PDB file of C-alpha atoms in Angstrom:
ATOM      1  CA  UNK A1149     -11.783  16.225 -14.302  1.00  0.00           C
ATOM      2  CA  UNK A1150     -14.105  15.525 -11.313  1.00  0.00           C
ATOM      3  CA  UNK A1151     -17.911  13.800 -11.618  1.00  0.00           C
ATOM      4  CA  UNK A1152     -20.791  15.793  -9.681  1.00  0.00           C
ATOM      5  CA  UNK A1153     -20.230  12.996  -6.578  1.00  0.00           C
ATOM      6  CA  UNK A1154     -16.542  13.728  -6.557  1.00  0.00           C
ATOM      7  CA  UNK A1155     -17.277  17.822  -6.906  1.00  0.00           C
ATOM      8  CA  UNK A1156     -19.914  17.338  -4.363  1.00  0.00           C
ATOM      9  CA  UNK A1157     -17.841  15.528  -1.730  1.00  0.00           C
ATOM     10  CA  UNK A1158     -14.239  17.920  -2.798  1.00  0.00           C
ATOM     11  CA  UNK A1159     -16.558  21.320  -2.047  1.00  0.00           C
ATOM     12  CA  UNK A1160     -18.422  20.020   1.343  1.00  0.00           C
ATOM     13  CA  UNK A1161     -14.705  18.881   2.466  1.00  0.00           C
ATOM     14  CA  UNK A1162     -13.032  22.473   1.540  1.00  0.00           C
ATOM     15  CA  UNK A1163     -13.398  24.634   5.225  1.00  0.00           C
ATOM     16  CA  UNK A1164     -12.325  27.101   3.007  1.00  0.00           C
ATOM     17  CA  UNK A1165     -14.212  26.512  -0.595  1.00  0.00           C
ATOM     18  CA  UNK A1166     -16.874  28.997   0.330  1.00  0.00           C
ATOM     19  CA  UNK A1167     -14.026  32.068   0.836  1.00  0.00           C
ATOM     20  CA  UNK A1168     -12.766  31.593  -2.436  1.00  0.00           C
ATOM     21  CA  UNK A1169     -13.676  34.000  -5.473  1.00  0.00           C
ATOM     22  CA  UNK A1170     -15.681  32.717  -8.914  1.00  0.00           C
ATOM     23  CA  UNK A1171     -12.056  32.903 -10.160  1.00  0.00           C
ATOM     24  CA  UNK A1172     -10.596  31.162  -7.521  1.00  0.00           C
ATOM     25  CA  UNK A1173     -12.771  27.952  -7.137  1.00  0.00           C
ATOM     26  CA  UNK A1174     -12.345  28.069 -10.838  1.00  0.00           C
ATOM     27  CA  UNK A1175      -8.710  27.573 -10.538  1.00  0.00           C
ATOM     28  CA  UNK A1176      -9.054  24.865  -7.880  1.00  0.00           C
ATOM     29  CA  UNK A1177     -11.945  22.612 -10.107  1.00  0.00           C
ATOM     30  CA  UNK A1178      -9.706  22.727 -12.596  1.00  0.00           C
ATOM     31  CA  UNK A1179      -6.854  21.444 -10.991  1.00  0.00           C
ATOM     32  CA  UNK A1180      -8.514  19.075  -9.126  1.00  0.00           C
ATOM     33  CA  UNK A1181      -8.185  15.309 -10.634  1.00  0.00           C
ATOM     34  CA  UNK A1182      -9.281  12.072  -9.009  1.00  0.00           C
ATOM     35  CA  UNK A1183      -7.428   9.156  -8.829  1.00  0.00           C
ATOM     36  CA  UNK A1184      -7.450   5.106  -6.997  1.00  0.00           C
ATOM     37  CA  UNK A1185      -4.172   3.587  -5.852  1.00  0.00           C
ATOM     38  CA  UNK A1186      -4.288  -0.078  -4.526  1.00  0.00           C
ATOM     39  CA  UNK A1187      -3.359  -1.391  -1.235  1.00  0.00           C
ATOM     40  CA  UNK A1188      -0.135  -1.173  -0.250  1.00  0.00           C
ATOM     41  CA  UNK A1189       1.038   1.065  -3.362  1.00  0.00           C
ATOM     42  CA  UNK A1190       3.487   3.913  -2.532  1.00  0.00           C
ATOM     43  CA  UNK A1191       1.746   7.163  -2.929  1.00  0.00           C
ATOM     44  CA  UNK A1192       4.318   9.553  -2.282  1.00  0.00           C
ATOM     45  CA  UNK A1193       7.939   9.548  -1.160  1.00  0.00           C
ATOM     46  CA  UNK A1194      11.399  11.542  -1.075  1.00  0.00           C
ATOM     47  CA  UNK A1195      12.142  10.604  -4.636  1.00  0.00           C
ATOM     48  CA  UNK A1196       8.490  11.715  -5.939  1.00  0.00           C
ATOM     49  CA  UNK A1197       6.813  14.746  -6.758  1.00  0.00           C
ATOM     50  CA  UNK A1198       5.177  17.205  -4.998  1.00  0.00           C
ATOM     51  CA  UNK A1199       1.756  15.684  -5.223  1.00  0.00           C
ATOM     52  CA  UNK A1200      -0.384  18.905  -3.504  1.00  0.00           C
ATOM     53  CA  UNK A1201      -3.625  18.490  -1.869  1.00  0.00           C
ATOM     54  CA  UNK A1202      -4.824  14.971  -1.326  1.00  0.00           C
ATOM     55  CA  UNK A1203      -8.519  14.049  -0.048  1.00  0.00           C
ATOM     56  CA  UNK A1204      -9.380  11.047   0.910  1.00  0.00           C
ATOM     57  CA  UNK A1205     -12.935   9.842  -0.839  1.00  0.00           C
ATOM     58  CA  UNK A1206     -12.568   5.786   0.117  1.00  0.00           C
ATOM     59  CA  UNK A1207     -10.122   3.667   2.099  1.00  0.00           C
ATOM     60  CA  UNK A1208      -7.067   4.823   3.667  1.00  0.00           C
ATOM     61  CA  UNK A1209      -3.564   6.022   3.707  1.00  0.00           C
ATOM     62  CA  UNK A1210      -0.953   5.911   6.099  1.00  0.00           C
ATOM     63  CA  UNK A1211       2.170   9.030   6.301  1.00  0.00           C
ATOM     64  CA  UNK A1212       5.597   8.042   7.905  1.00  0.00           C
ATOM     65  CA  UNK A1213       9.080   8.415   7.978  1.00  0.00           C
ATOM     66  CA  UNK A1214      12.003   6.136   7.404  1.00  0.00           C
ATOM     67  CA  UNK A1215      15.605   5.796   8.701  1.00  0.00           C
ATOM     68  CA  UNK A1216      18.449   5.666   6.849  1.00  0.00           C
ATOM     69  CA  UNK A1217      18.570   1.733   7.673  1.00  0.00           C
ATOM     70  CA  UNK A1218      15.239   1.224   6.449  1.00  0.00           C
ATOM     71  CA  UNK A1219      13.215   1.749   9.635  1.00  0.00           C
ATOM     72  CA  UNK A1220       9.534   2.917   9.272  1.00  0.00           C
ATOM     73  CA  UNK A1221       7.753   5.133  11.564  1.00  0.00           C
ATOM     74  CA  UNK A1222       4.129   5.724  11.698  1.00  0.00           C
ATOM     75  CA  UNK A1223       3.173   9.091  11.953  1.00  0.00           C
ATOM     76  CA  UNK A1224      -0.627   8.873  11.539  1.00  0.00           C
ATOM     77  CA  UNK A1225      -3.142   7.867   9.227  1.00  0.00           C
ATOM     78  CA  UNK A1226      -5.753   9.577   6.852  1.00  0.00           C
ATOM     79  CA  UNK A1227      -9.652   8.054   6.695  1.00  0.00           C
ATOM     80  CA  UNK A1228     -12.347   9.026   4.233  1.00  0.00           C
ATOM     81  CA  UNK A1229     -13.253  12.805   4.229  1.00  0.00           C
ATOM     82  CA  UNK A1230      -9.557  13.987   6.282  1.00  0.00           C
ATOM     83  CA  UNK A1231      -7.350  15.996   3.646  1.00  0.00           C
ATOM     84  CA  UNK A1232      -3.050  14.973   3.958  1.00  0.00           C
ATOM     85  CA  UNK A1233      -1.550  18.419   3.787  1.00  0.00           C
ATOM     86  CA  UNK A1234       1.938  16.999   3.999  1.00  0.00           C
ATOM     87  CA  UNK A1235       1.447  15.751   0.249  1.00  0.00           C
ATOM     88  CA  UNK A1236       1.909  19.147  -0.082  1.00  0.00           C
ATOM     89  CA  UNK A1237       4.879  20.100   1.954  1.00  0.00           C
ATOM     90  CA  UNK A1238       6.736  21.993  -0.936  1.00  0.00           C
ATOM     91  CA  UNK A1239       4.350  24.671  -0.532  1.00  0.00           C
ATOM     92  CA  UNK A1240       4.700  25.000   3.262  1.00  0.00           C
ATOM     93  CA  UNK A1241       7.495  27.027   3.865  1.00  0.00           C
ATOM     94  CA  UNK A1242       7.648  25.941   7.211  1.00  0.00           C
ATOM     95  CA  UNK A1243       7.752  21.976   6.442  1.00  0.00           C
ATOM     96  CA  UNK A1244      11.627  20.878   5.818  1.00  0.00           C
ATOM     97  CA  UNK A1245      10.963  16.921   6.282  1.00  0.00           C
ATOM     98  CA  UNK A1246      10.174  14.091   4.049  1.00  0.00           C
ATOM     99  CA  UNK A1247       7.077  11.765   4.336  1.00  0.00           C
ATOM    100  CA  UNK A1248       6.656   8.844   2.483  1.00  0.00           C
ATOM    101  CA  UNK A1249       2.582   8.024   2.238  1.00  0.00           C
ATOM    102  CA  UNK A1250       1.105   3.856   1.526  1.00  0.00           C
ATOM    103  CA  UNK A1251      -2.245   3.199   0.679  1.00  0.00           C
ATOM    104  CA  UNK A1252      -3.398   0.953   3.592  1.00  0.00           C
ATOM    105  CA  UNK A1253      -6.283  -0.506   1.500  1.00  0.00           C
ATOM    106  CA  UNK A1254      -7.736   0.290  -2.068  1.00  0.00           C
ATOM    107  CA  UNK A1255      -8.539   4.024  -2.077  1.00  0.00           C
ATOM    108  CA  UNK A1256     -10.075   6.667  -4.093  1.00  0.00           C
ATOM    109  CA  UNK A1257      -8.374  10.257  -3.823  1.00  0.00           C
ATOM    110  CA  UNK A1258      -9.102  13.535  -4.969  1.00  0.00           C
ATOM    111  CA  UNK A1259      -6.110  15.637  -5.802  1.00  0.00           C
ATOM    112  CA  UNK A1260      -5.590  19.384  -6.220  1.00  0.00           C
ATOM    113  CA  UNK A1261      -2.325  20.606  -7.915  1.00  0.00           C
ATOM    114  CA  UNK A1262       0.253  21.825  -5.874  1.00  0.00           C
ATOM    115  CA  UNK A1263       0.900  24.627  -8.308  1.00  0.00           C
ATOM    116  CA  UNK A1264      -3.100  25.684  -7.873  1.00  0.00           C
ATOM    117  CA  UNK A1265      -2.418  25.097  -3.846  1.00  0.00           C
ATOM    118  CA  UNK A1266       0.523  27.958  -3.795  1.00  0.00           C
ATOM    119  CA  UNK A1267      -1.582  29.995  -5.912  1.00  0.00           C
ATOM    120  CA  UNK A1268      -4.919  29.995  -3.662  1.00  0.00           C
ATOM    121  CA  UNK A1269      -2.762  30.468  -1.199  1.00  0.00           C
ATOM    122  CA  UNK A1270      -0.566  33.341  -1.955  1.00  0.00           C
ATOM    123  CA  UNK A1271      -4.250  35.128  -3.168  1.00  0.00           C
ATOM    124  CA  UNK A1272      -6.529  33.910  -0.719  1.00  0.00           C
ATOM    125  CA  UNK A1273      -5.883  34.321   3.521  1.00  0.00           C
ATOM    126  CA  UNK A1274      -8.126  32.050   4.381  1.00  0.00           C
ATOM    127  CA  UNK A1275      -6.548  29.038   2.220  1.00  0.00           C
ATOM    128  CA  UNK A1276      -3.321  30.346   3.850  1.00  0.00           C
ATOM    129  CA  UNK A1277      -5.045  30.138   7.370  1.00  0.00           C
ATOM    130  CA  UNK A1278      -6.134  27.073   6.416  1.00  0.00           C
ATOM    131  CA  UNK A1279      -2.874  24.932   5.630  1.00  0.00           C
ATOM    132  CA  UNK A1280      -1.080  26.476   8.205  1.00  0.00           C
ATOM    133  CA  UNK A1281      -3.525  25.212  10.397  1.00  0.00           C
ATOM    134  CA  UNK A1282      -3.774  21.526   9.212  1.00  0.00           C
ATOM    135  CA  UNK A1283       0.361  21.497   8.919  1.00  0.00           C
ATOM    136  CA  UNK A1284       0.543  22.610  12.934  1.00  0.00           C
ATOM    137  CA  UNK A1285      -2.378  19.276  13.638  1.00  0.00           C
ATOM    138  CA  UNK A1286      -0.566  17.028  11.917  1.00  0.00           C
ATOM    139  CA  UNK A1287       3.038  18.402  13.192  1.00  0.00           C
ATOM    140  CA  UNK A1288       1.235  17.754  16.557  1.00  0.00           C
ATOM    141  CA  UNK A1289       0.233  13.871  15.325  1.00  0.00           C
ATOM    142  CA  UNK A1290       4.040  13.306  14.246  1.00  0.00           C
ATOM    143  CA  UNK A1291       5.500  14.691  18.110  1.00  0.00           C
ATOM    144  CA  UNK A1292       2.397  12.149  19.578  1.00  0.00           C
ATOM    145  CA  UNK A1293       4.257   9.536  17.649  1.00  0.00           C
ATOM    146  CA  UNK A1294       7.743  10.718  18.283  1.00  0.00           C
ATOM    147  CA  UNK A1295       6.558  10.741  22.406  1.00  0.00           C
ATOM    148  CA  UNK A1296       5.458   7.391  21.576  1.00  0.00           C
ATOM    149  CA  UNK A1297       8.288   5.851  20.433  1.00  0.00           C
ATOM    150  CA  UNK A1298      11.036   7.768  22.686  1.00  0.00           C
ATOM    151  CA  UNK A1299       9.678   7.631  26.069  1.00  0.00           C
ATOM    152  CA  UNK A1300       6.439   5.295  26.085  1.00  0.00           C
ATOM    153  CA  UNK A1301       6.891   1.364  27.003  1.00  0.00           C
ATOM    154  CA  UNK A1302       6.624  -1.132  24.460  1.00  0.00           C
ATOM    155  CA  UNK A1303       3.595  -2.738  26.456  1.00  0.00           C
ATOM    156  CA  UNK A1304       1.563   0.410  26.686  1.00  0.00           C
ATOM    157  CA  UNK A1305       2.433   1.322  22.923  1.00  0.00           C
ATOM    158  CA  UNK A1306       1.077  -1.516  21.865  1.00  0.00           C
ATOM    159  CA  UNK A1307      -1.903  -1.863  23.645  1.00  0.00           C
ATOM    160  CA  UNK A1308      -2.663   1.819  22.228  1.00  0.00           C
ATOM    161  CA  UNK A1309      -2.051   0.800  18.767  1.00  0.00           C
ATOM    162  CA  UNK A1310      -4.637  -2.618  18.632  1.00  0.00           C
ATOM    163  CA  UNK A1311      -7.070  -0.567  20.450  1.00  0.00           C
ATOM    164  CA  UNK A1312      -6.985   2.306  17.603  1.00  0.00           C
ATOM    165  CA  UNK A1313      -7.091   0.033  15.024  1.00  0.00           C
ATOM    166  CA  UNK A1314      -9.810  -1.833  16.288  1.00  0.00           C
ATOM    167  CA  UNK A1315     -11.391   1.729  16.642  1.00  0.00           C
ATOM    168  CA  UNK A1316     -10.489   2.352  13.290  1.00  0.00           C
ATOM    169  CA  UNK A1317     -11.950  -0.670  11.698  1.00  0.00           C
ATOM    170  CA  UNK A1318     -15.030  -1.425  13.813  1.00  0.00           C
ATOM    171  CA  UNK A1319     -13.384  -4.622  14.878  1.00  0.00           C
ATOM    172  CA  UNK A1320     -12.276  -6.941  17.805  1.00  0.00           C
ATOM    173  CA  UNK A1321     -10.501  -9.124  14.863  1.00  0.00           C
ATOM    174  CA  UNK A1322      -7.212  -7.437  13.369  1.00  0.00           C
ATOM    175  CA  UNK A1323      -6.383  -9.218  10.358  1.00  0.00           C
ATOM    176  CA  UNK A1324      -2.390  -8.204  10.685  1.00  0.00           C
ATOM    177  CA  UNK A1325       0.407 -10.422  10.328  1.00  0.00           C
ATOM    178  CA  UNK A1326       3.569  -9.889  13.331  1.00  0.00           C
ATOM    179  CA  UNK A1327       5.516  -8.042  10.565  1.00  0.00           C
ATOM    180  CA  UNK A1328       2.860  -5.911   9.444  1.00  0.00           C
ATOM    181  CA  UNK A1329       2.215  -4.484  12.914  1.00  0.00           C
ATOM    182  CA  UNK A1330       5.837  -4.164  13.945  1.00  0.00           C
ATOM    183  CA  UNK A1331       6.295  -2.155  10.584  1.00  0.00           C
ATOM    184  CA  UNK A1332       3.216  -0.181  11.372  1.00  0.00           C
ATOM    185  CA  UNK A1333       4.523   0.557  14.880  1.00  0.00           C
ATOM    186  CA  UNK A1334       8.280   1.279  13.711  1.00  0.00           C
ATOM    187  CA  UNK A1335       9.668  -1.528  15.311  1.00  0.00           C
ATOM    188  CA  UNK A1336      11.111  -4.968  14.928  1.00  0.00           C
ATOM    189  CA  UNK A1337       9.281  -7.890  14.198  1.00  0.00           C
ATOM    190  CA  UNK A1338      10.795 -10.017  17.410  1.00  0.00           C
ATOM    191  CA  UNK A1339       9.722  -7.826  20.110  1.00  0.00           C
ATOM    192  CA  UNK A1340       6.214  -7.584  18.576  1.00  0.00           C
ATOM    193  CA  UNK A1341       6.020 -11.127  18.303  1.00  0.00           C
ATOM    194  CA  UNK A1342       7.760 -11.701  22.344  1.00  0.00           C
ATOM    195  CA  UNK A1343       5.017  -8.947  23.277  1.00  0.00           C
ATOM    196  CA  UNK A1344       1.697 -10.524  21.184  1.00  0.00           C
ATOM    197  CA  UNK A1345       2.576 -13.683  23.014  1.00  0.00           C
ATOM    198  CA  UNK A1346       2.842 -12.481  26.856  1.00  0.00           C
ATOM    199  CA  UNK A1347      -0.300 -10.333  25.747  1.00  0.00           C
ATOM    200  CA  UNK A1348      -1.870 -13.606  24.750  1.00  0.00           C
ATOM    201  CA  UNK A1349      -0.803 -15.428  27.897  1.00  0.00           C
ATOM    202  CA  UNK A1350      -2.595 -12.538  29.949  1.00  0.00           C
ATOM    203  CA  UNK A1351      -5.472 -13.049  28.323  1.00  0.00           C
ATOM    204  CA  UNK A1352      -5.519  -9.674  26.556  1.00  0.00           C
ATOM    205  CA  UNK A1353      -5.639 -11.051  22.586  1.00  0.00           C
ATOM    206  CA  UNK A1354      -5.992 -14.536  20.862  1.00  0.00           C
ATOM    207  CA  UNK A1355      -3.516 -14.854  18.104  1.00  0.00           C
ATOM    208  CA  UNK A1356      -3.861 -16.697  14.864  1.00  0.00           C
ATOM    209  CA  UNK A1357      -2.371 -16.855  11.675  1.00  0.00           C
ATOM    210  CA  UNK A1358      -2.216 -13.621  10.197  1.00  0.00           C
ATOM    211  CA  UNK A1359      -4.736 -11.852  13.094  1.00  0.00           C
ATOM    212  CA  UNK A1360      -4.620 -11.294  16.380  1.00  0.00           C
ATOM    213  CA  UNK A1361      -8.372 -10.900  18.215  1.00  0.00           C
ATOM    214  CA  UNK A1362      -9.002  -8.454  21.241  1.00  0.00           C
ATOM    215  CA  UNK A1363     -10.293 -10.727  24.111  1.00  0.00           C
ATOM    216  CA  UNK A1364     -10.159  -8.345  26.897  1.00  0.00           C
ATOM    217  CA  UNK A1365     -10.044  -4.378  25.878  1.00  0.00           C
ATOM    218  CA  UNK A1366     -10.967  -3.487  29.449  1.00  0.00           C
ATOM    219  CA  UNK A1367      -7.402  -4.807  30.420  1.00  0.00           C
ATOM    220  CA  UNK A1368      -5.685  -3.072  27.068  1.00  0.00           C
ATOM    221  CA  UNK A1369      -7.296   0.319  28.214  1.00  0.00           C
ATOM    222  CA  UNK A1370      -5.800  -0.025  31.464  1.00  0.00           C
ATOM    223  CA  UNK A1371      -2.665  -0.660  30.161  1.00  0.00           C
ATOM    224  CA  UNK A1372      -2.774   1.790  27.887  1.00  0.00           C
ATOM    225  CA  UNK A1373      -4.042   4.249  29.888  1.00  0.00           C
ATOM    226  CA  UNK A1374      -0.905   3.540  32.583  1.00  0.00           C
ATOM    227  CA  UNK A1375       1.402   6.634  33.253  1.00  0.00           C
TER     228      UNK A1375
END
């Protein structure tokens, strides 16, 4: 069962909440549960599930996909008040892939069934409208990462992905270890390490143990704004 906060924040974060029926947002309170995973805990995966609706009250999660050898691939990540639709993917008929989902730091989630998701929408066209909608954004975030990784230069793909998460996390200091970006960023841990340090060399970041520090974003934007 939900607090008042929790209610409070589920209903203002439902586009749809106010098109629902007495019945209907009855259904969806009641199958609506909160719930805190801790950083770095698996969420969902292949193996789990289907988890329905998840919104994110605190913190942050991050949705990829994984090779058969073990290879992760960011797809894109989920901040406080942003729903993950793909948690849901058994009830989008369209949706035949598997996404595995980490918590990226301590979070607090609100979840709503996915049994109480297939029923709003099979009753309601606007909750229909609705994840249809959300599934064709994020389908558009996973091809963004797919362009990414198939046709974009390692330089420029980096110098996108410290300037988002500096975005992100209000700040010039990433506090990310060579592995953790290179898992982050689908790639190996060798050519993030060969890249940090030519980046360094430029003058672009100052790298540490465990962080790297943007020293000159004006030169990452042009980079990462290169054709």
């Amino acid at each position: 069962m939900l607090n008042e906060t929790e209610r409070a924040f589920l209903v203002t974060s439902l586009p749809f909440f106010q098109k629902l029926s007495p019945s209907e947002k009855k259904v969806l309170l009641q199958h609506a549960g909160s719930t805190a995973y801790r950083k770095g805990e698996s969420i969902h995966s292949a193996d789990y599930k289907c988890l329905g609706l998840l919104l994110v009250k605190s913190g942050s999660l991050r949705v990829y996909m994984m090779s058969e050898d073990g290879r992760e691939i960011t797809l894109y990540r989920i901040y406080p008040g942003e729903l993950c639709i793909l948690s849901a993917s058994c009830v989008l008929s369209a949706i035949t892939f598997d996404v595995y989902i980490d918590a990226v730091d301590d979070c607090e989630l609100i979840q709503i069934s996915s049994s109480a998701i297939s029923l709003l929408m099979h009753d309601n066209i606007y909750v229909e409208a609705f994840a249809n909608k959300a599934a064709a954004e994020r389908f558009s975030d996973v091809m963004w990462a797919m362009q990414q990784i198939l046709f974009m230069s390692f330089d420029r793909r980096l110098a996108i992905f410290l300037l988002d998460e500096s975005a992100s996390l209000g700040t010039d200091e990433l506090k990310l270890t060579h592995e953790q970006i290179a898992r982050l960023m689908g790639s190996a841990r060798e050519v993030v390490t060969r890249m940090l340090k030519y980046f360094s060399q430029e003058g672009y970041v100052e790298l540490s143990r465990g962080a790297v520090r943007l020293t000159d974003k004006a030169a990452l934007r042009r980079l990462a704004s290169q054709a």
